[in-house]
XYZ file of C-alpha atoms in Angstrom:
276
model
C 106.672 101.792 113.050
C 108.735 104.195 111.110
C 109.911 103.988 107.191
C 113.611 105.390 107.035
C 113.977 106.840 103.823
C 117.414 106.765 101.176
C 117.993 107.757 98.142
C 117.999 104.919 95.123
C 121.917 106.451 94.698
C 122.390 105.531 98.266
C 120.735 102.368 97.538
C 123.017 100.582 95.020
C 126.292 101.388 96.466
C 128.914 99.764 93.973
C 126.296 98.926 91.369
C 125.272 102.282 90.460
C 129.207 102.560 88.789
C 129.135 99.859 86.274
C 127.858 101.812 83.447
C 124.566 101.498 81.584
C 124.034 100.280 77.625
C 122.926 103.270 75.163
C 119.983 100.565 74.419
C 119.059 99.888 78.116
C 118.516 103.726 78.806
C 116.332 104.583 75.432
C 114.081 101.382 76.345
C 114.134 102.444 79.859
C 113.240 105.816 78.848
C 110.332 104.872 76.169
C 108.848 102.642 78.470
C 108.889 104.905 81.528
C 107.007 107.900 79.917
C 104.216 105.143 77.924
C 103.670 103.899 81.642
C 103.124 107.933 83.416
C 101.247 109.404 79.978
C 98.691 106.618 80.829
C 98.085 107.283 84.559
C 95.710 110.375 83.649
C 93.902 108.187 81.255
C 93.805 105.630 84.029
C 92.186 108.062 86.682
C 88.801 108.747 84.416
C 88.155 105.135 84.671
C 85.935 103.775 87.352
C 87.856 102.485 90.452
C 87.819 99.015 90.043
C 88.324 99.322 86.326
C 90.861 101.666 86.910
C 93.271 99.916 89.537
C 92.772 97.151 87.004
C 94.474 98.751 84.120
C 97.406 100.386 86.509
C 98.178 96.420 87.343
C 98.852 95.766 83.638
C 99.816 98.895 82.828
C 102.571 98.327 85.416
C 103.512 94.837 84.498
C 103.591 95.879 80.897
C 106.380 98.624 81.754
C 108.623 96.049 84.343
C 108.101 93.318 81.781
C 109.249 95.317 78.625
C 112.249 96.626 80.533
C 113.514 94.420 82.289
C 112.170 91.184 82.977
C 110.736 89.980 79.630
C 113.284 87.153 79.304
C 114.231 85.998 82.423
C 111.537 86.533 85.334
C 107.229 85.924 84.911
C 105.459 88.640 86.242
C 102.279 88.631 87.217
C 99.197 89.076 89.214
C 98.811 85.670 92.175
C 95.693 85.586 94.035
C 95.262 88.879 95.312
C 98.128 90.238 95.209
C 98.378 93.210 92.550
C 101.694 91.828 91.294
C 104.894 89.624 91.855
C 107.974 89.162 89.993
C 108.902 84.860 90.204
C 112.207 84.177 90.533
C 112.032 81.781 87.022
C 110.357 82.408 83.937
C 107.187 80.388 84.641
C 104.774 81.193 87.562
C 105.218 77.954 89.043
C 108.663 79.437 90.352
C 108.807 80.633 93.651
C 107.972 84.349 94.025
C 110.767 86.974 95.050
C 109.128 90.548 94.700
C 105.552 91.432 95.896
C 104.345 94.545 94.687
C 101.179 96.588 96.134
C 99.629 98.804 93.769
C 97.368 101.576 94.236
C 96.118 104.481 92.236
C 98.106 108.164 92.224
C 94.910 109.736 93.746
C 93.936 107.156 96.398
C 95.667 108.877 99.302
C 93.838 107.288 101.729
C 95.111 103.721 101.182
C 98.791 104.944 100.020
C 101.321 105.127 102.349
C 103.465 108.093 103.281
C 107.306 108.732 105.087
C 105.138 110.552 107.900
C 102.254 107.868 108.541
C 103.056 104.162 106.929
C 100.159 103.030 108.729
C 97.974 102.845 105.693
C 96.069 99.766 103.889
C 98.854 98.984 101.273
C 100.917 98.546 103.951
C 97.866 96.009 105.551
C 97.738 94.510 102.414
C 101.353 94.267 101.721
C 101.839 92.563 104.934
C 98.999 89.816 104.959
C 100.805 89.151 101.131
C 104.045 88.783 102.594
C 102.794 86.384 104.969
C 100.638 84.736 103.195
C 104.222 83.604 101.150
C 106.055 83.065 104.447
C 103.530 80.908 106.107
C 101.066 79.190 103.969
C 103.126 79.055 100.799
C 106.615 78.812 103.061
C 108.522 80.468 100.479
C 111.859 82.218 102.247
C 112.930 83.649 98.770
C 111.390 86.902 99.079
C 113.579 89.566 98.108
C 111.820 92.657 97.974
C 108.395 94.265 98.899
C 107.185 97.290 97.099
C 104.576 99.871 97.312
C 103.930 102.458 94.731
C 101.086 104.743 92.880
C 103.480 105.123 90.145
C 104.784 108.432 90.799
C 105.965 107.478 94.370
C 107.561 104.167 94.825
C 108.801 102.432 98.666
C 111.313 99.100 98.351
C 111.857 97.716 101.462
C 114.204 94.574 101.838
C 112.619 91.598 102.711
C 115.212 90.722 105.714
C 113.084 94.102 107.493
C 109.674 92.274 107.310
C 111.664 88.723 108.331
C 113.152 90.197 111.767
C 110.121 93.109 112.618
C 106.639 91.501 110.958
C 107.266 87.243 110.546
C 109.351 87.006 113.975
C 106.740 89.732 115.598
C 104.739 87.422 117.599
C 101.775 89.383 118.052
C 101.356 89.888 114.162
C 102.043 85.762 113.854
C 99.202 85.275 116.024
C 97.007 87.966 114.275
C 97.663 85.865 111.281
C 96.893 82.511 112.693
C 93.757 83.566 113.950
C 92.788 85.216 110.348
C 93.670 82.169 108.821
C 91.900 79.458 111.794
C 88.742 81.322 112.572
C 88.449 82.401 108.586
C 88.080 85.723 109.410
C 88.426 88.307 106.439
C 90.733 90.351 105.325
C 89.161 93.806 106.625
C 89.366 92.124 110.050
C 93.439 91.541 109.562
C 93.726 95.068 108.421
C 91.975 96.462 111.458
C 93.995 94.194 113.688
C 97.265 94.974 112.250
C 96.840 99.174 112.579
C 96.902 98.761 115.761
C 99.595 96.788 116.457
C 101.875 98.793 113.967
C 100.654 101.641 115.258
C 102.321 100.669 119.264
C 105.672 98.632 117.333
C 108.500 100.855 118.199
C 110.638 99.887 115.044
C 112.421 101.423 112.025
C 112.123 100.017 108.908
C 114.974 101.333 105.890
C 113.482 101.944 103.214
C 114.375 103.316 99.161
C 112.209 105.755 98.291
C 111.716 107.600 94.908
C 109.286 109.744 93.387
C 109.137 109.618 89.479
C 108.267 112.981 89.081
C 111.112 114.661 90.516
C 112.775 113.068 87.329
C 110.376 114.198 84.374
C 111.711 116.870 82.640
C 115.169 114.777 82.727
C 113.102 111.771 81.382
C 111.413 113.895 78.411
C 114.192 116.154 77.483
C 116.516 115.039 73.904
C 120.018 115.651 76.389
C 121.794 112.506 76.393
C 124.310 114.053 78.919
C 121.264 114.744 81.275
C 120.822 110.660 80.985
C 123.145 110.217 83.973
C 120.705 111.525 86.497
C 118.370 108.477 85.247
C 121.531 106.031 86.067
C 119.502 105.370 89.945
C 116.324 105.167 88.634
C 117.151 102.344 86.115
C 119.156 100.227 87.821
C 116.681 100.437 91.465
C 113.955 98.812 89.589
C 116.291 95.882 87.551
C 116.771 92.368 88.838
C 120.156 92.917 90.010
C 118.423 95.279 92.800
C 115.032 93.889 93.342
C 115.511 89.875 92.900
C 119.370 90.649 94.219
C 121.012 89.020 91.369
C 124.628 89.290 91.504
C 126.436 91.651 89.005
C 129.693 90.260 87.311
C 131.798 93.026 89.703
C 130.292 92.549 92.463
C 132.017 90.462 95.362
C 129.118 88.567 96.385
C 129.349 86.825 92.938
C 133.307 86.203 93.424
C 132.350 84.648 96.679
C 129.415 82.590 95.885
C 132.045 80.946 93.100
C 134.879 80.254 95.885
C 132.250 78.971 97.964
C 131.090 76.190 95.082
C 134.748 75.628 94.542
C 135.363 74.822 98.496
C 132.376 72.846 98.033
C 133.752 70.731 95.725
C 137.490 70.220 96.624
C 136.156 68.651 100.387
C 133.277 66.305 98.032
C 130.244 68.254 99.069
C 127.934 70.084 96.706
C 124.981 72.248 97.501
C 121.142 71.046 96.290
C 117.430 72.159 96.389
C 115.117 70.024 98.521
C 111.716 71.571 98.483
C 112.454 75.165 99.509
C 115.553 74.530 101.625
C 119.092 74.791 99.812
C 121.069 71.827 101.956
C 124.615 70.475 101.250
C 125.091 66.643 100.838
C 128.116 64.546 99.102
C 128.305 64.027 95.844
């Protein structure tokens, strides 16, 4: 398995045009710099203690800038965090984020070898939603240390991890025989490790962008245009923006529904169309 990398510009396509509010940037910018002047104050801490404090230190920073009144973010069972697609965690979850510290290089993955535990974790969270939970509105999976941050659509881990029948089975058998997680991450090196696949990938590193990010230049605030908008819910829960032709289509599409009687409904996690 390979991660192909681009560039959060490359990323956002027509979004990254529509321009960003004065107020957006300076909260985006505050926020951003409280969340990397704690990661050295983070690394004195004891391990456990310390990948404790990243968790909230991360929600704190996603939560503040973006998601505060629209999305619940949170930690759900073991997974570090996920971003619900509601504003109460009884909605359905459609990020999952695996956290790990800036100096634990031995779990974190890299472009060159992907084949590290957050990427065992991430995928035993993912299915864990697919299968037991059957939620199918994932959006996005991420994995980051802060600095260094991988988004990988969720339609990648649909067609090359959940329809990978080998990993299926490796779940099943977790799950049936109660075997523990170790075990799963064992199993699953290997078979990522012979899966001839490559998965696209945006990938950023936060530090490339400091002395932008700390400087008083507002005309340097430009190059931060990517970096904002990869991380908002239009990008990572795919939430149509007012210019984009998704949305214009999604409203014909309600309007066709309606002129031939039909309308469009939830029934458990399925969307299904019935008469009115």
């Amino acid at each position: 398995m390979k991660l192909i990398t681009q560039t959060p510009k490359k990323a956002l396509k027509a979004f990254l045009k529509q321009k960003s509010l004065r107020s957006e940037i300076d909260v985006f910018k505050t926020n951003l710099i409280a969340l990397l002047d704690k990661i050295s104050v983070i690394e004195k801490r004891p391990k456990d203690e310390s990948e404790e404090h990243l968790k909230n230190d991360l929600r704190d920073f996603l939560r503040d800038t973006y998601y505060k009144d629209t999305n619940a973010i949170n930690t759900k069972d073991r997974k570090d965090l996920v971003i619900h697609l509601g504003k109460t965690t009884d909605t359905e979850v459609g990020v999952i984020i695996e956290a790990k510290r800036p100096t634990n290089i031995n779990e974190m993955v890299s472009v060159d070898n992907p084949n590290k535990k957050a990427l065992h974790e991430l995928i035993l969270y993912y299915l864990d939603e697919r299968i037991n939970v059957g939620n199918n509105q994932l959006k996005k999976l991420v994995i980051t240390n802060v600095n260094e941050w991988y988004i990988i659509d969720s339609n990648y881990f649909d067609k090359h991890i959940y329809r990978n029948t080998q990993i299926k089975k490796l779940y099943e058998t977790k799950i049936n025989d109660k075997k523990d997680n170790p075990f799963f991450y064992e199993e699953i090196a290997k078979i990522i490790q012979t899966i001839d696949v490559e998965i696209p990938c945006v990938y950023f590193d936060i530090r490339e962008y400091d002395t932008v990010l700390r400087n008083n230049k507002k005309e340097d605030d430009r190059e931060l245009s990517a970096l904002l908008k990869i991380l908002s819910p239009q990008h990572l829960l795919k939430i149509a923006t007012p210019n984009d032709s998704n949305s214009l289509n999604e409203r014909f599409y309600k309007e066709l529904l309606h002129i031939i009687g039909l309308e469009e409904a939830r029934e458990g996690t399925k969307n299904i169309i019935r008469r009115k």
